[in-house]
Each structure stands twice: as structure tokens, then as C-alpha cells.
XYZ file of C-alpha atoms in Angstrom:
577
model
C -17.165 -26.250 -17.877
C -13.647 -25.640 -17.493
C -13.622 -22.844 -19.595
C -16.532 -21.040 -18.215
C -14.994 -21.217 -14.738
C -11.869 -19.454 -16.038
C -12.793 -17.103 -17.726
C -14.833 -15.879 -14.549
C -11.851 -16.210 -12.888
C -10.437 -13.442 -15.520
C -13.493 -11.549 -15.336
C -13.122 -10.605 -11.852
C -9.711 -10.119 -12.274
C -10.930 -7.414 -14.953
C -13.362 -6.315 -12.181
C -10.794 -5.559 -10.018
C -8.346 -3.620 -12.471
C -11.594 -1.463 -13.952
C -12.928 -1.068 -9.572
C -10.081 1.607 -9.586
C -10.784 5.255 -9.646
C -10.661 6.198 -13.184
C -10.994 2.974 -14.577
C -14.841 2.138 -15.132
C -15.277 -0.291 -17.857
C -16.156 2.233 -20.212
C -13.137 4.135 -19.674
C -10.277 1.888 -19.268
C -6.866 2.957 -20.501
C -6.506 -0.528 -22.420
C -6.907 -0.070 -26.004
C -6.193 -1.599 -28.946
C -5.910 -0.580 -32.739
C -7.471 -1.781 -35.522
C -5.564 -0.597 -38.446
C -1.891 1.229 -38.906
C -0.477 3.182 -35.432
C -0.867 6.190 -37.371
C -4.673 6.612 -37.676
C -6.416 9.023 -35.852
C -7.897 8.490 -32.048
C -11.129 9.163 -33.314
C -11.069 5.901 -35.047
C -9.144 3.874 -31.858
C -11.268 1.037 -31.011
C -11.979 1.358 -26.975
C -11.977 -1.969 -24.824
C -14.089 -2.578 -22.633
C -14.377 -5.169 -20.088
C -17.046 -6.744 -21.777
C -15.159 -7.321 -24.731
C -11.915 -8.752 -23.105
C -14.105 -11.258 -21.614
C -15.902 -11.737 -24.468
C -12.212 -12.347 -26.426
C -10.413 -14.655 -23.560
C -13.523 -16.842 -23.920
C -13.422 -17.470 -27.411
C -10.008 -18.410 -26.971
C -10.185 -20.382 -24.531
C -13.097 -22.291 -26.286
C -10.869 -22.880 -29.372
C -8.127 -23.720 -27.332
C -10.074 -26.573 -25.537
C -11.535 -27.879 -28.945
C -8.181 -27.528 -30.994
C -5.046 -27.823 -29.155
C -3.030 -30.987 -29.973
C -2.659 -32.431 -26.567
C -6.145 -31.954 -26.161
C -7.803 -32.462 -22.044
C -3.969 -32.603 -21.181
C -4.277 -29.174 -21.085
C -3.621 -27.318 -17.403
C -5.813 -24.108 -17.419
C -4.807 -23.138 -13.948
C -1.071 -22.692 -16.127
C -2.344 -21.221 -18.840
C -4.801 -18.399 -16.800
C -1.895 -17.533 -14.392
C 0.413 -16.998 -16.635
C -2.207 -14.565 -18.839
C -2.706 -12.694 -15.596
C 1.009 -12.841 -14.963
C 1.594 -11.367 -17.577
C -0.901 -8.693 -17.536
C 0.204 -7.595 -13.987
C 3.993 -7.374 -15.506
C 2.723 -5.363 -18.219
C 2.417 -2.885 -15.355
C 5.376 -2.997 -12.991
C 7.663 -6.552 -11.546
C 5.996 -6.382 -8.065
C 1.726 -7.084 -9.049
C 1.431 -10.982 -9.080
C -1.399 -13.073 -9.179
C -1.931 -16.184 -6.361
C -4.121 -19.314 -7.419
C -5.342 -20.855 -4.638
C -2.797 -22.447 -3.391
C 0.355 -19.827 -3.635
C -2.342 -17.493 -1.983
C -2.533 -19.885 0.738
C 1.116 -20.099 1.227
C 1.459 -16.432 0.818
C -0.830 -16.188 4.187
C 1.118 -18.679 5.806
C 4.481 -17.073 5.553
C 3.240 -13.770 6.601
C 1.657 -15.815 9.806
C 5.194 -16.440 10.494
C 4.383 -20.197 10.751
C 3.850 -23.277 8.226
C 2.347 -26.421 9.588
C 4.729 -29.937 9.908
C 6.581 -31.110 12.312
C 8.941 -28.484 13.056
C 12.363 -30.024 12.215
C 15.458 -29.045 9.786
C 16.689 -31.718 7.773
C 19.557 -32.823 5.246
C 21.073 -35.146 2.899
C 24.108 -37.336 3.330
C 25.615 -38.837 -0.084
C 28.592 -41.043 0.039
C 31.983 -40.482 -2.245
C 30.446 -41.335 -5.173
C 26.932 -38.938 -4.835
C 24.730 -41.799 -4.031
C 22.273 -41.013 -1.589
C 22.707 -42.317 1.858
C 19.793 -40.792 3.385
C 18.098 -38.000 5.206
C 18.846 -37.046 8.882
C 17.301 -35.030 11.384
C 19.608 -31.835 11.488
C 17.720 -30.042 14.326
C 14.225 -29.665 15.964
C 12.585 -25.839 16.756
C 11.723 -25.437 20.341
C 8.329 -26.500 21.164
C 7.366 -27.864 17.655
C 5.613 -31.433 17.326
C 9.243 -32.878 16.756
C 10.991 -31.658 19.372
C 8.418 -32.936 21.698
C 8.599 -36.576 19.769
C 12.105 -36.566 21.099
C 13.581 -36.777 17.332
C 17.036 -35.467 17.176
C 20.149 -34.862 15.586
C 21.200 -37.620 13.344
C 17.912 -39.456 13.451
C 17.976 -41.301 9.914
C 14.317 -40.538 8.074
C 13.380 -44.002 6.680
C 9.550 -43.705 6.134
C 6.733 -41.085 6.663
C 3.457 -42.690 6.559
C 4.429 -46.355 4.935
C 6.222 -44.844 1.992
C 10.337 -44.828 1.874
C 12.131 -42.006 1.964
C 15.349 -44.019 1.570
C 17.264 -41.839 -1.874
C 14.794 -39.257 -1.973
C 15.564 -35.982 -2.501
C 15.297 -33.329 0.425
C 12.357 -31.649 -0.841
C 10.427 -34.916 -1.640
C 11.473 -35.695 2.116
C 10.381 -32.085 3.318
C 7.060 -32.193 1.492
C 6.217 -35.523 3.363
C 6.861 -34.219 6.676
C 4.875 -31.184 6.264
C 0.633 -31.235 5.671
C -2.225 -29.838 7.463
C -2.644 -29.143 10.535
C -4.030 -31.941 13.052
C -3.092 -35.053 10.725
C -0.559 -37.171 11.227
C 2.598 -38.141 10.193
C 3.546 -41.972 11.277
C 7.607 -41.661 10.611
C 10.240 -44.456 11.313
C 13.456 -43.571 11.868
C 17.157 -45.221 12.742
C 18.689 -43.674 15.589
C 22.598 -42.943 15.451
C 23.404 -43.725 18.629
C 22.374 -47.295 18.241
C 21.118 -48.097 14.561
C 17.679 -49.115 15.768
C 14.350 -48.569 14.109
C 11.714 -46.776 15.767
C 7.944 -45.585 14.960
C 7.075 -42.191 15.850
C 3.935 -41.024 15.463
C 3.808 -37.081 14.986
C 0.866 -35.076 14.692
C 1.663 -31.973 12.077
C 1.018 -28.563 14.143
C 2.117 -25.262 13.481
C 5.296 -24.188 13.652
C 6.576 -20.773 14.686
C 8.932 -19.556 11.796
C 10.690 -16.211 13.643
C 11.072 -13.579 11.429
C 14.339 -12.590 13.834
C 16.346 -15.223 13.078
C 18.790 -14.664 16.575
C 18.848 -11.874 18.403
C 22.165 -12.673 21.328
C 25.297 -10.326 22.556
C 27.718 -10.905 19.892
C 30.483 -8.700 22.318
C 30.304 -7.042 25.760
C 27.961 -4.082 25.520
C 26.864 -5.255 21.753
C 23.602 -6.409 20.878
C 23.532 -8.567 17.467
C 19.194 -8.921 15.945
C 19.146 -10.212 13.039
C 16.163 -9.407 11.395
C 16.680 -11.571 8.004
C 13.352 -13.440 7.861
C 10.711 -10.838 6.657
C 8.254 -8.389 8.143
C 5.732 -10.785 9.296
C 2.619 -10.030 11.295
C 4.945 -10.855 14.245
C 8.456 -9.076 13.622
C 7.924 -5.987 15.724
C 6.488 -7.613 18.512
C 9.538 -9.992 17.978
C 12.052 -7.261 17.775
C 9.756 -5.613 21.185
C 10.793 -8.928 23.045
C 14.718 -9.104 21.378
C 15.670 -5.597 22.085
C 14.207 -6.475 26.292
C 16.516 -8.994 26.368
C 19.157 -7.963 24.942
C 18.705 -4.757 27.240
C 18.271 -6.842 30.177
C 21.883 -8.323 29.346
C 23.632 -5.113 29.519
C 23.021 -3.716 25.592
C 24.191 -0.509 25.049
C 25.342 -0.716 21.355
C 22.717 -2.396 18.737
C 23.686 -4.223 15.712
C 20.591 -4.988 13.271
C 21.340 -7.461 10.470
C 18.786 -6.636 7.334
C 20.959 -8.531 4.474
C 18.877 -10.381 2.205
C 15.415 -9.317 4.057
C 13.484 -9.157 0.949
C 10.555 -6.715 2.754
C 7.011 -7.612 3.758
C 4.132 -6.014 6.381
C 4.873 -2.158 6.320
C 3.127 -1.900 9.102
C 5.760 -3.729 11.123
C 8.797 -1.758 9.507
C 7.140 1.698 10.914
C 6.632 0.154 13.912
C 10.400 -0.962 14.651
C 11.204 2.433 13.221
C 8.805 3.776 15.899
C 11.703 2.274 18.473
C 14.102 4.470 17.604
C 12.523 7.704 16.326
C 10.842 10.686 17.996
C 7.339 11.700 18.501
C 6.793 13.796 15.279
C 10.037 12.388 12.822
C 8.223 11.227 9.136
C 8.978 7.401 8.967
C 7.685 7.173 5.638
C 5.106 9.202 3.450
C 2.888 6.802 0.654
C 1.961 8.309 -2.882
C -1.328 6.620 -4.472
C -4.676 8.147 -6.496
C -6.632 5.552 -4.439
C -8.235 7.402 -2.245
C -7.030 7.292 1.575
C -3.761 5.781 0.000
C -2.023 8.819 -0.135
C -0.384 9.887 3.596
C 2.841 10.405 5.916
C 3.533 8.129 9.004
C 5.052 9.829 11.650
C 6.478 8.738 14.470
C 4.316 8.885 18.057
C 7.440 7.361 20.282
C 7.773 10.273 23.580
C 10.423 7.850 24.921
C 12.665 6.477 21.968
C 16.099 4.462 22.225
C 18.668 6.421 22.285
C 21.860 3.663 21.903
C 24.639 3.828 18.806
C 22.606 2.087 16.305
C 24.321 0.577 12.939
C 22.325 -1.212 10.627
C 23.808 -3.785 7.518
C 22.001 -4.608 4.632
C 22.559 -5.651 0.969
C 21.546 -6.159 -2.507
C 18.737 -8.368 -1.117
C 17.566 -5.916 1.247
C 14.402 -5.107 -0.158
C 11.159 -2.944 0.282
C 10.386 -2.786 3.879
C 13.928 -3.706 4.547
C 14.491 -0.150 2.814
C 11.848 2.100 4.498
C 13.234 0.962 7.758
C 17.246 1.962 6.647
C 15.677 4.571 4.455
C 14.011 6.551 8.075
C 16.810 5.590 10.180
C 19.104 6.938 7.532
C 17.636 10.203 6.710
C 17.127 11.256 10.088
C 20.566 10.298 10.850
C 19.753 7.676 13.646
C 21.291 5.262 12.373
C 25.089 4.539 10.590
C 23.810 1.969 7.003
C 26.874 -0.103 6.327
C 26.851 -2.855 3.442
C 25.699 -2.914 -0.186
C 23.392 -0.822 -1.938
C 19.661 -2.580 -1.367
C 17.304 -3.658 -4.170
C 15.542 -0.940 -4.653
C 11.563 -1.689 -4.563
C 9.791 1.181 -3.348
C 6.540 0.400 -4.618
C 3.388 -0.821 -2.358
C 1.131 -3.573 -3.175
C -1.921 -4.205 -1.803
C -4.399 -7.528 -1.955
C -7.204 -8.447 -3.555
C -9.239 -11.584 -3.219
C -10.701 -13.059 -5.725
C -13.102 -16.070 -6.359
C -11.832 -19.834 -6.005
C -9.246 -18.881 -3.068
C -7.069 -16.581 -5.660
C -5.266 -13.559 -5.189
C -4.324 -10.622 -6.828
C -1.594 -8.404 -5.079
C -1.287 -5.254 -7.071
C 0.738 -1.897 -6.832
C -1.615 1.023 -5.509
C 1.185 3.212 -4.606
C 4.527 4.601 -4.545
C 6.782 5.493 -0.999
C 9.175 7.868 -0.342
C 12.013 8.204 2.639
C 11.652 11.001 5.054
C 13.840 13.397 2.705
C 11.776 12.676 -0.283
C 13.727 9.956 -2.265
C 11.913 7.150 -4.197
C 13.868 4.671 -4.317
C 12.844 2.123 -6.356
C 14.980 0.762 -9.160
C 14.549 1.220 -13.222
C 11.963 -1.176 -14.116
C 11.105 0.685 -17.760
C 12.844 -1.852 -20.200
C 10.206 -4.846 -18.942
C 12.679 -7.415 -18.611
C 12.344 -9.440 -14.949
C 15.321 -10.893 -15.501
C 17.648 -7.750 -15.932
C 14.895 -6.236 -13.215
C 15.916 -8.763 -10.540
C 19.576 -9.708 -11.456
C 20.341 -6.100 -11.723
C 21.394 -6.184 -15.347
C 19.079 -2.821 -16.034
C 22.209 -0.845 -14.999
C 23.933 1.116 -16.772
C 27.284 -1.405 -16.650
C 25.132 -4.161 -16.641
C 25.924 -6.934 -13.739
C 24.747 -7.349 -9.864
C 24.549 -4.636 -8.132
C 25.478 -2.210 -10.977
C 22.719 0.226 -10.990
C 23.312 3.544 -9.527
C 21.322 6.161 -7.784
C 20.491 8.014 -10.704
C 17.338 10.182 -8.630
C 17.610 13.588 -7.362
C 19.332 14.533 -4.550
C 17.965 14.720 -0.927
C 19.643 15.485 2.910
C 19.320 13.994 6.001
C 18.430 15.753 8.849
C 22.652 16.800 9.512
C 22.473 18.071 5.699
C 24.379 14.842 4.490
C 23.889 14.560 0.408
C 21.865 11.436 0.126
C 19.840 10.264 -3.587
C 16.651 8.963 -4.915
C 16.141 5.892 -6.920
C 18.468 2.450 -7.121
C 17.941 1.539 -3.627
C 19.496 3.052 -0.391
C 23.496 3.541 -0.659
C 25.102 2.997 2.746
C 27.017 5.625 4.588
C 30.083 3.056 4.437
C 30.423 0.529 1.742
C 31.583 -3.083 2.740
C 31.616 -5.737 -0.109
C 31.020 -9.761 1.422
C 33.440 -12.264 1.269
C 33.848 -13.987 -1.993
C 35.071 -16.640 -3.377
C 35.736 -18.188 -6.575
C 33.094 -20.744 -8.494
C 35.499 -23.367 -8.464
C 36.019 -23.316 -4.822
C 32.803 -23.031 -3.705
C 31.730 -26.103 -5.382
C 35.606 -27.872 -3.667
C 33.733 -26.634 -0.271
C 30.139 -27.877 -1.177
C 31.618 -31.618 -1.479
C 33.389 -31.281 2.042
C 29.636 -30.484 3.889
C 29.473 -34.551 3.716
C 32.363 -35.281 5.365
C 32.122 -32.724 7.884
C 28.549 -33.823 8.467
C 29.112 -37.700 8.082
C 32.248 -36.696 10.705
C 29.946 -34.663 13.130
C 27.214 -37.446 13.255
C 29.997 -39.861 14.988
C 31.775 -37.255 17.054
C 28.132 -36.359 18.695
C 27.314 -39.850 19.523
C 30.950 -40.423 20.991
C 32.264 -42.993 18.165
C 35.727 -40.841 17.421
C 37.793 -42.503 19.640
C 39.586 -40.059 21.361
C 37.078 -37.181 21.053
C 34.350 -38.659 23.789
C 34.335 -35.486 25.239
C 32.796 -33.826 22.287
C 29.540 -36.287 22.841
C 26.036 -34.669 23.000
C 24.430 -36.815 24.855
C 21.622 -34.614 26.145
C 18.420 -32.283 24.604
C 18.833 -29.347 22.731
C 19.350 -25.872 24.853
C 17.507 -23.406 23.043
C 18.568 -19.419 23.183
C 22.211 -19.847 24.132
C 24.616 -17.387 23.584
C 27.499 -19.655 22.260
C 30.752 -18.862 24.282
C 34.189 -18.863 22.387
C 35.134 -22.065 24.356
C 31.923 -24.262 23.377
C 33.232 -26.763 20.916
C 36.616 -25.626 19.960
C 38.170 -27.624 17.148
C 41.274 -28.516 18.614
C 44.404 -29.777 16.505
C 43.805 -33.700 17.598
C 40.037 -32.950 16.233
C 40.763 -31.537 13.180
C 43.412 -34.494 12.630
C 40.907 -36.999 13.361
C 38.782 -35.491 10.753
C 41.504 -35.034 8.369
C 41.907 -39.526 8.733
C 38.512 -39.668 8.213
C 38.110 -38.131 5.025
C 41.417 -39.452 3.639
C 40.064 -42.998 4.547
C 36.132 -42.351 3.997
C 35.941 -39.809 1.020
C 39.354 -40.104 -1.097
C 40.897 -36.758 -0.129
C 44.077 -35.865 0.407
C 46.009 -34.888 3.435
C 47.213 -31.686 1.397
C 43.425 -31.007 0.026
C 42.048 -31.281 3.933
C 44.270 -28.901 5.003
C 44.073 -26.288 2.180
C 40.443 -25.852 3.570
C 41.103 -26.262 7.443
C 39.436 -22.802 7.790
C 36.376 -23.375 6.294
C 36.162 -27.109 7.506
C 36.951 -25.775 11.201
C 34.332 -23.665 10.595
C 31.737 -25.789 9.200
C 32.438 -28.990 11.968
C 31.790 -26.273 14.771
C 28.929 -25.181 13.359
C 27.352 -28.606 13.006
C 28.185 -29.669 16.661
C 26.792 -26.450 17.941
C 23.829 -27.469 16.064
C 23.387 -30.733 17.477
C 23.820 -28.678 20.750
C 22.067 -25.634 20.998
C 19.977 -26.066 17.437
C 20.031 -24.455 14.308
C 19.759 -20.450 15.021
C 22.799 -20.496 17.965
C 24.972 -21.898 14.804
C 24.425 -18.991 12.678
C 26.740 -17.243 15.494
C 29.794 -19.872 14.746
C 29.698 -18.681 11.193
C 29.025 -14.520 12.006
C 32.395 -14.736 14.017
C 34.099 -15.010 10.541
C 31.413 -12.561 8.886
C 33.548 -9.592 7.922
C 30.916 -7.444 7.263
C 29.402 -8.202 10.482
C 32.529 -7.589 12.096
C 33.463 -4.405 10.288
C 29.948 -3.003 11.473
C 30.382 -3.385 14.885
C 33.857 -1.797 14.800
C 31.862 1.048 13.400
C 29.501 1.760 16.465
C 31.861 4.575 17.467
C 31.239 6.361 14.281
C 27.191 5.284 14.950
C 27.316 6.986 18.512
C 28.464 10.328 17.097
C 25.888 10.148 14.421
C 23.225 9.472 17.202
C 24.704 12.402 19.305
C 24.988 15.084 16.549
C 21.670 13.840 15.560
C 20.224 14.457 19.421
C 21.745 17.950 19.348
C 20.252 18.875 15.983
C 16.510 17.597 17.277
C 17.339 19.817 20.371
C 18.295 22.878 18.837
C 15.585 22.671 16.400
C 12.949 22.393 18.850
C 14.708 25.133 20.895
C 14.580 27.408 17.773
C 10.625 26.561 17.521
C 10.160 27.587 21.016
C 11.794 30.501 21.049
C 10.771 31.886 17.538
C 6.906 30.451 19.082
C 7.550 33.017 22.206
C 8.397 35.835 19.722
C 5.203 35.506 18.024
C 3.751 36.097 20.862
């Protein structure tokens, strides 16, 4: 039984593949050959669906009769990774879903999974024995938040089963579950140590593709758009840029590092914002039929502010037709690292049993003509996604090896490796060793921050939250300020609590500062407004907004190019005439 279901499952996988123009199942490309590579084609053995089907069968029967381990066997394994590896036969980005991944794939591009709408983490003790897992934040409006959990609550149970030295995901998974059911949690308040039941029922919850959109300086909008185009990212970034206007934005910041791509729908359509009635967003290459177009631009009205966008190696595929417009029309200044690189377009098809199959149909190019995606010819994922394939080998190594293109000002821009920015800025780094020095220190800091926002530091009362989370709050430089008594009392804790040093506390009073900030914003304001305590020491960030000067010139030159363009039209129109 088993294998006849699966190898329908393959069979209208096959379906699918030969449904393509040009691939009928007695004319598929597949082939196969019988005797030495050098015989003729007359004698080349053409495969048809039929047979395929006819093979993976038989296989599949003599695997079920003859493997060792016998029914231990997992055919959902063993078909997806066929189909895997069929699909990367072709190119990195066509995948196969079962059921389940195809359900989660839907979710995330809903913008939403279904829980209870909290972030949570671990606390271990010196030795890295789990002490347990704490409430870290709630999400406005989610089925926690309205339970009145907060910040510090201990997780003890979900549903009658301990959660006492789980792991976080073991933790995660039994908060989250369908929608409508419940989840019966007990959990030990900080403030007092007490044990209480809460009974949750698991909702959606809203997971913003904009991850905080606030005025990072006077005049200076900050969006950052690192969560994926989701069905609800433009209308997001719609609602973002009215607030920010409404707070006095002139200059815009968007924040694109590691936005690995999504809907292109929604990429054109933020595009849209800032691009005339008429400019080419984005033209799409395929031999399906209808595939093959340009998207223009239909904005009479567009935005017209200094505009500098940041991305990075993890900038990805919609990430990169959004930098690639903005850059080729020169509307916008691209500072960072070189993106990915995927400028290939995949499109789904369902399949029986609640599968998937999301396969490449087409190709895109900028507005100046580049395709940009990255060398993919040597078949290895590895080297594919690491960036290995280039030609020093390493991160980030592979260069723009295409031909080259100009913007709309005539600067020299090139196809393929991704989209270079018009001024490189390399992150912060640090070395192995330290990070993992720094990784240790997030459970002091956080075992520190739990007392100091119930009021038990004597001394630091005044750093008690002792109210809800404020949602949306542009964090001011003199919320929370870790003052020299604070960061002593800190420094006594983890001397006394965790075995440090004096001399080892202070070599990493920066980052520590930092970091205990950050978590009492947190506890305060929740856990987007924190990502602003860290941005203030973001030097990329930083070095982008000092920048916007350069951006406004761009955006004026660019104005004055569209103008006498459409001027020379005109008048060249009138002497037709």
C-alpha cells in the first residue's frame, strides 16, 4: 500500500515536470543510455514517463521486501529526498514540500504562525545546567499578551507535561499548535515565586515582515524590512512610511540585510513607492507562456526623499529586485555587502496528499538588463550557499563576473553575483573565541536583568518595570541608561553568581552595557523597540545614514535626468509634428 501511494506521489510529480511546454511524455529531455556514451543517438533509449514510473516502482517494491531494517523504513524520507534531488539536478532554488513543510511554507508567507504569541529563552546556571525557560516578551495583541504573561514568567508545564530542563525548541514546539486549542501552562512568576495556571487558547499570531520601522535621528526614518516579502509587507511598509511621515521623515533608511526574498509581487509594489509612472521595475524571462513580461511602474505621485538602502550577503531574491530597480534608476544610494545573488523565479505547484512542488519557470533581470543570479553550474549546495563557488573560494567571494550595464546617470553597474553596492561597508566582526566569551555572559546579563526589573538590586529600584509592555515606542537615549553604580552592581553579581572576574567583566563592559539595556528595554517596550538599543552601535547602520547627503544628490541628479528626458520627448514629439 505504501508503495503504491508513493509512487503516485512521484507520478504526478512527473506530471508536472512533462505539463511544461515542450515536455510531453513522449518528448522529455530525460534520457538515459544503454551502452558506451559514444554510441549513436539513433540508438539512445528515450524515457518516458511511463517508464520512470514504471522503474521507481520496482524499486520501491524491492526496497520494501529487501531492505534490512525492514517496515522501519520512512518513505516520506526516502521520496523527498528522490524529488530533492531531481529538482537540484536542475538549479538550488526548485524544492519539493510534503505536507507538512508545504503547510508551513503557507504559513510564513501569511505572515503569521499560530501559538501563543510570546518570545522565550533559556537560563543555565555556571555550570550549563538548565535552570529553566522564561517568558522574554509577549507581541501586542497575541493570546499571551492578553493572558497577562510577562517578562520573567518561569515556563514550568504546558498541558501537564514539564518543561523544567527542556530545551527551547522542545519548549517552543509545546506552546505553539493549531489554532483554537488550548494550551493549559503553569508558570512561576518573578516577582513573587508563585505558581499560577493559565489557560491560553493558541490563535494566530501576526509575524511583521517589517521588523521596526521608528525615527532613528531627527528628520531620519529607520524600516527595517528584514522579515521577508510576505503577502503583507507592502501594505506594511504603506502604513510604516505614514508614520514615519507623519513624524516629520524627510530622509528614509531601509534595512534589507539578511532578507532572504519572497512574494515578488510585494517587492514591485514597494518599488512602486518610489518610482515613476513608466520606470521598468523588473522584466521576467520564461518559455511558459504569459511568463515572459516587464513591470513597470504606474506611481503619478512617487516619494521623492534621499533614499539609502543596506543590504548584505543574505539579501536575497526579492531583496535584490527591489535594490536592483532602485539602483539602476539611480533612486536610491545601496550601501553594504554584495547580496546573494538568486535571480531566478519559482513558481508552485500542488500536488496530491497536501505536497508541493515549487519549481523555477523563469529568469529576472534589473531595469538595465543584469541577471544577477550567482554561478550555480558546479552542483554543489554547499559551495552554492556558503559562497565557496567563487573564484577565491570563501563568503562572499564571488564576483560580478556578467556583462556590464548603466543606470539611468550612465554609472557602470554588472550582471551576475548579486547586486554590488555603490559604497562598500563590511559588519563588525569579531573573533570565534570571543564570541563564544560573549555568548556565556547572555546568562548573567539576563539572570541580572530578571532581578533589576522586579526591583531586587538593592540600590537600582528605580530601574523596576512594574507595569505592561508599551508597544511602538521610539526608545529615547535616556530610557534605561546603564549608569556606573549599575554596571558595578552587575559586575558583583557575576563575580559572586557566575565565577568571573572583576578584570573579565570589565574587558566586555561594552558589549555587557549593551546587552543589559537591551534586555530591560525588552521587558519595557518588548522585543522589536530593543533591536534599536543594539542599531545605535550598528556601524553599518550608522555609516548609511551619514550617507543620506550623498543619497539626496543621487535623487536630485536622478529628478533632473527624468526631466530632461521627458523634455527631450516632448520637444523631439512637437518636431514630428
Amino acid at each position: 500500500m505504501l508503495t503504491k501511494r508513493y509512487t503516485h506521489i512521484l507520478s504526478f510529480f512527473l506530471l508536472v515536470l512533462l505539463s511544461v511546454p515542450g515536455l510531453s511524455q513522449g518528448q522529455t529531455t530525460a534520457r538515459r543510455q544503454t551502452t558506451a556514451p559514444s554510441q549513436s543517438p539513433a540508438n539512445e533509449k528515450r524515457v518516458t514517463g511511463d517508464t520512470i514510473t514504471a522503474e521507481v516502482s520496482e524499486a520501491l517494491g524491492i526496497i520494501e521486501s529487501n531492505y534490512f531494517s525492514g517496515k522501519k523504513i520512512d518513505y516520506n524520507i526516502v521520496i523527498k529526498s528522490s524529488i530533492d534531488g531531481m529538482l537540484h539536478a536542475l538549479d538550488p532554488h526548485s524544492n519539493y514540500f510534503d505536507a507538512k513543510e508545504f503547510e508551513q511554507f503557507r504559513t510564513d508567507q501569511r505572515s503569521q504562525y499560530f501559538g501563543i504569541g510570546a518570545t522565550i529563552g533559556d537560563l543555565t546556571d555556571p555550570n550549563g545546567k538548565m535552570i529553566g525557560t522564561y517568558i522574554r516578551a509577549t507581541f501586542e495583541g497575541a493570546p499571551a499578551h492578553k493572558a497577562g504573561l510577562m517578562y520573567g514568567d518561569k515556563i514550568i508545564s504546558v498541558n501537564g507535561e514539564s518543561m523544567l530542563g527542556k530545551s527551547y525548541v522542545e519548549v517552543r514546539n509545546s506552546l505553539r499548535g493549531p489554532r483554537g486549542t488550548l494550551a493549559k501552562i503553569v508558570i512561576e512568576r518573578h516577582a513573587t515565586g508563585k505558581r499560577e495556571t493559565i489557560d491560553i487558547i493558541r490563535d494566530a499570531v501576526w509575524q511583521p515582515s517589517i521588523q521596526e520601522a521608528y525615527m532613528i535621528r531627527p528628520g531620519i526614518g529607520y524600516i527595517a524590512m528584514t522579515g521577508g516579502f510576505n503577502q503583507t509587507t507592502s501594505e506594511e511598509f504603506r502604513r510604516a512610511m505614514r508614520d514615519l511621515k507623519a513624524k516629520g521623515m524627510t530622509q528614509l533608511v531601509i534595512d534589507l540585510k539578511d532578507n532572504g526574498g519572497g512574494l515578488v509581487r510585494e517587492a514591485y509594489r514597494v518599488a512602486n513607492t518610489f518610482l515613476s509612472r513608466g520606470q521598468l521595475i523588473f522584466t521576467q524571462k520564461g518559455r511558459i507562456e504569459g511568463v515572459t513580461e516587464p513591470y513597470y511602474a504606474d506611481n503619478p505621485n512617487p516619494e521623492t526623499m534621499p533614499l539609502v538602502v543596506l543590504i548584505n550577503r543574505n539579501s536575497a531574491s526579492a531583496s535584490e529586485i527591489l535594490a536592483g530597480a532602485l539602483q539602476d534608476h539611480d533612486r536610491a544610494l545601496i550601501v553594504g555587502e554584495t547580496s546573494f545573488g538568486k535571480g531566478l523565479v519559482q513558481n508552485p505547484f500542488l500536488l496530491d496528499y497536501g505536497s508541493m512542488l515549487l519549481l523555477t519557470i523563469a529568469k529576472y533581470e534589473t531595469p538595465s538588463g543584469r541577471a544577477i543570479q550567482r554561478d550555480y553550474s558546479d552542483g554543489n549546495l554547499y559551495n552554492y550557499y556558503t559562497g565557496n563557488n567563487g573564484p577565491n573560494g570563501g563568503q562572499g567571494s564571488e564576483q560580478q563576473k556578467g556583462p556590464a550595464a548603466l543606470t539611468d546617470g550612465g554609472r557602470v553597474v554588472y550582471s551576475g553575483g548579486g547586486i554590488k553596492p555603490d559604497v562598500e561597508i563590511k559588519p563588525d566582526t569579531i573573533p570565534i573565541e570571543q564570541a563564544r566569551i560573549l555568548q556565556k555572559l547572555n546568562n548573567p546579563i539576563f539572570a541580572f536583568a530578571l532581578d533589576l526589573a522586579y526591583g531586587k538590586v538593592p540600590g537600582q529600584e528605580a530601574y523596576k518595570v512594574d507595569r505592561p509592555i508599551r508597544f511602538a515606542y521610539d526608545l529615547k537615549p535616556e530610557d534605561y541608561p546603564i549608569t556606573e553604580s549599575l554596571f558595578a552592581a552587575f559586575r558583583d553579581f557575576a563575580v559572586k553568581n557566575y565565577k568571573y572576574t572583576p578584570a573579565q567583566i570589565d574587558k566586555e563592559r561594552k558589549f555587557i552595557e549593551r546587552t543589559l539595556r537591551a534586555e530591560l528595554v525588552t521587558a519595557a517596550y518588548g522585543m522589536t523597540t530593543s533591536f534599536q538599543v543594539f542599531n545605535e552601535q550598528n556601524t553599518q547602520l550608522q555609516k548609511a545614514i551619514d550617507l543620506l547627503p550623498q543619497a539626496r544628490k543621487l535623487a536630485q541628479d536622478s529628478q533632473k535626468n527624468r526631466a530632461a528626458a521627458a523634455s527631450a520627448v516632448k520637444t523631439n514629439t512637437s518636431n514630428e509634428r
